[in-house]
PDB file of C-alpha atoms in Angstrom:
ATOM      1  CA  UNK A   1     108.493  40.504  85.027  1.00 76.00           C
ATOM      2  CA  UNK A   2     110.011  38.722  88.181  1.00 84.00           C
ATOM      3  CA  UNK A   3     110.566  40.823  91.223  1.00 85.00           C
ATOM      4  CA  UNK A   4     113.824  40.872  92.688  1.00 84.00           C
ATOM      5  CA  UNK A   5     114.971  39.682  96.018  1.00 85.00           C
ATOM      6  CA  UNK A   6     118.192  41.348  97.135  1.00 83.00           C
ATOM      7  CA  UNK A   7     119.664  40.378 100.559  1.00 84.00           C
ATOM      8  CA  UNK A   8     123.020  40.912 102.474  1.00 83.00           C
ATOM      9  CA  UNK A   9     125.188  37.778 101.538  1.00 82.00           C
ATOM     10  CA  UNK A  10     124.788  36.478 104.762  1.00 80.00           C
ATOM     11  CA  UNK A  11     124.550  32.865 104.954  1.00 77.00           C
ATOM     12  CA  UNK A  12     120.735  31.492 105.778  1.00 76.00           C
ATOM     13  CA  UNK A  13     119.111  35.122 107.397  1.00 79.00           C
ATOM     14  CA  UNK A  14     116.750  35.851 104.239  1.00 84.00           C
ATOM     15  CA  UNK A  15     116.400  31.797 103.897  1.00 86.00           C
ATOM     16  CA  UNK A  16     112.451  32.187 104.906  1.00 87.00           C
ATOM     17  CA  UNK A  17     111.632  34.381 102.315  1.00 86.00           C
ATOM     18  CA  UNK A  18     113.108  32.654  99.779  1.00 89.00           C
ATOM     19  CA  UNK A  19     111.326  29.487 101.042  1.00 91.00           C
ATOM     20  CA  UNK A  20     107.989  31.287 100.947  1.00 91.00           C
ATOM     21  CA  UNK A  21     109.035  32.887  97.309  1.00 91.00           C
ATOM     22  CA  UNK A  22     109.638  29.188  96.666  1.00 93.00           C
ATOM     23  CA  UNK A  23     106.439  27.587  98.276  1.00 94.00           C
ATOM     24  CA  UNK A  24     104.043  30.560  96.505  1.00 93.00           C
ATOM     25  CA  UNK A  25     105.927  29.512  93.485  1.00 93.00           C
ATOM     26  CA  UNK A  26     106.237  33.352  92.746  1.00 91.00           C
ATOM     27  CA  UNK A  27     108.844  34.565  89.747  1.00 92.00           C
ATOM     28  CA  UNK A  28     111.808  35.933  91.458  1.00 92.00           C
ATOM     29  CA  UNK A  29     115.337  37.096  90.439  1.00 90.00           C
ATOM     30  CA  UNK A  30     118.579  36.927  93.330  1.00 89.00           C
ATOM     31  CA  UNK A  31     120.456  40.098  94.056  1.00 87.00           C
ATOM     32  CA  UNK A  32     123.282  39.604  96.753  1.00 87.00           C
ATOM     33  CA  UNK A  33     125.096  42.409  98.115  1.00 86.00           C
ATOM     34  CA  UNK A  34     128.248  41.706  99.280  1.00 85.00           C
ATOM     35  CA  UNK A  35     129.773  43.073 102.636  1.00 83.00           C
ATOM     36  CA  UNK A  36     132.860  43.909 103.771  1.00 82.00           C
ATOM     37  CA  UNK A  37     135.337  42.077 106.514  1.00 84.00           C
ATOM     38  CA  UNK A  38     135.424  43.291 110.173  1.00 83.00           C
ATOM     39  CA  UNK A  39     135.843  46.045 111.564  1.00 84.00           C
ATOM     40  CA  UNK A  40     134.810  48.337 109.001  1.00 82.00           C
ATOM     41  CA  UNK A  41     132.142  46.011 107.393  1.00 82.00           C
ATOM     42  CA  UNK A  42     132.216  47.801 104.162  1.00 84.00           C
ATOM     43  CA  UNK A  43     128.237  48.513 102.376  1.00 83.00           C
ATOM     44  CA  UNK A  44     129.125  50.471  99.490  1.00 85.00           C
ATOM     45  CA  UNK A  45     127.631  48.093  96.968  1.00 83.00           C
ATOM     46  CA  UNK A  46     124.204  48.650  98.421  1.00 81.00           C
ATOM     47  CA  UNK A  47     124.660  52.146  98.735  1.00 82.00           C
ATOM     48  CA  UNK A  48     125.863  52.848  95.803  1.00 85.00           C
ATOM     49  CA  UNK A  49     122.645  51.075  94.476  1.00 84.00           C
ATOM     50  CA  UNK A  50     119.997  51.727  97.361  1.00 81.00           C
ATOM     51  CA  UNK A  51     118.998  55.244  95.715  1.00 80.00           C
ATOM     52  CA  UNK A  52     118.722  54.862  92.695  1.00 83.00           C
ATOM     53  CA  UNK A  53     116.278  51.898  92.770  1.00 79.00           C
ATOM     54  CA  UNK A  54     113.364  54.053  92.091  1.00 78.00           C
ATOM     55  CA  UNK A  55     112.607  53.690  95.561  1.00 73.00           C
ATOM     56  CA  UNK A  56     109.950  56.759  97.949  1.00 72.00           C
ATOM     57  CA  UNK A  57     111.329  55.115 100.985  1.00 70.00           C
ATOM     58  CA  UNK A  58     114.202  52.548 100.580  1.00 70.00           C
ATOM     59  CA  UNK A  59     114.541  51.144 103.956  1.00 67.00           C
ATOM     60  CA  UNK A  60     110.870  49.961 104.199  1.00 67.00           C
ATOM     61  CA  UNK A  61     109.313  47.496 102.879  1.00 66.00           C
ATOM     62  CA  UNK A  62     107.092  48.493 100.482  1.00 64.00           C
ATOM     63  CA  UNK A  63     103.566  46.499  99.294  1.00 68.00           C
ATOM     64  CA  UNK A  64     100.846  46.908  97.360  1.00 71.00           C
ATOM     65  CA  UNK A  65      97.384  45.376  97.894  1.00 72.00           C
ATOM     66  CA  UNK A  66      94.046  45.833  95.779  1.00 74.00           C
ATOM     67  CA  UNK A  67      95.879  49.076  93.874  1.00 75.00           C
ATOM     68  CA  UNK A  68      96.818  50.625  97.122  1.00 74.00           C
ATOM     69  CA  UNK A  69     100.460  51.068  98.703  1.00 71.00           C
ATOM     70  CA  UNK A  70     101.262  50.431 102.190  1.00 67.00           C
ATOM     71  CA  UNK A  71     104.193  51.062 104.294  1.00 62.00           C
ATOM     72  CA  UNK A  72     105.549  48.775 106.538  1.00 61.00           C
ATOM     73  CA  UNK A  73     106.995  50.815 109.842  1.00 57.00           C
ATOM     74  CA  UNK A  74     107.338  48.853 112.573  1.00 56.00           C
ATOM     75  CA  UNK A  75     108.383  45.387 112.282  1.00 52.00           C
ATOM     76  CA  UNK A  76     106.453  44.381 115.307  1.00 49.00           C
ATOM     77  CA  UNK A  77     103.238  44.863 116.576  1.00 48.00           C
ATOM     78  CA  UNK A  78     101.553  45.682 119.631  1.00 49.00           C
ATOM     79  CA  UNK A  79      99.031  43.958 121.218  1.00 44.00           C
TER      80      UNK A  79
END
């Protein structure tokens, strides 16, 4: 079953990770959501969809490494 990438559709901002989806030749299906013009910028497609995805915590990323689930805070680190 082929995970599924969903990304604002925003010309070239998730480009990497489909690259490296690409390069890792990983099974992947393409969800865009579609936002609104200015000023109001209108996200009511995702959230419409964000909670009921099945999701603990949908605005992290979530992974899963050798049967263990991590949760990615911080999207930098410090040194």
């Amino acid at each position: 079953m082929p995970m599924t990438m969903g990304y604002w559709d925003i010309h070239g901002l998730a480009h990497a990770i489909y690259l490296l989806l690409e390069y890792t030749y990983s099974s992947y299906k393409e969800k865009k959501y579609r936002m609104g013009d200015a000023p109001d910028y209108d996200r009511s497609q995702w959230l419409n969809e964000k909670f009921r995805l099945g999701l603990d915590f949908p605005n992290l990323q979530k992974r899963r490494r050798f049967g263990k689930t991590f949760w990615r805070t911080s999207l930098y680190t410090t040194a």
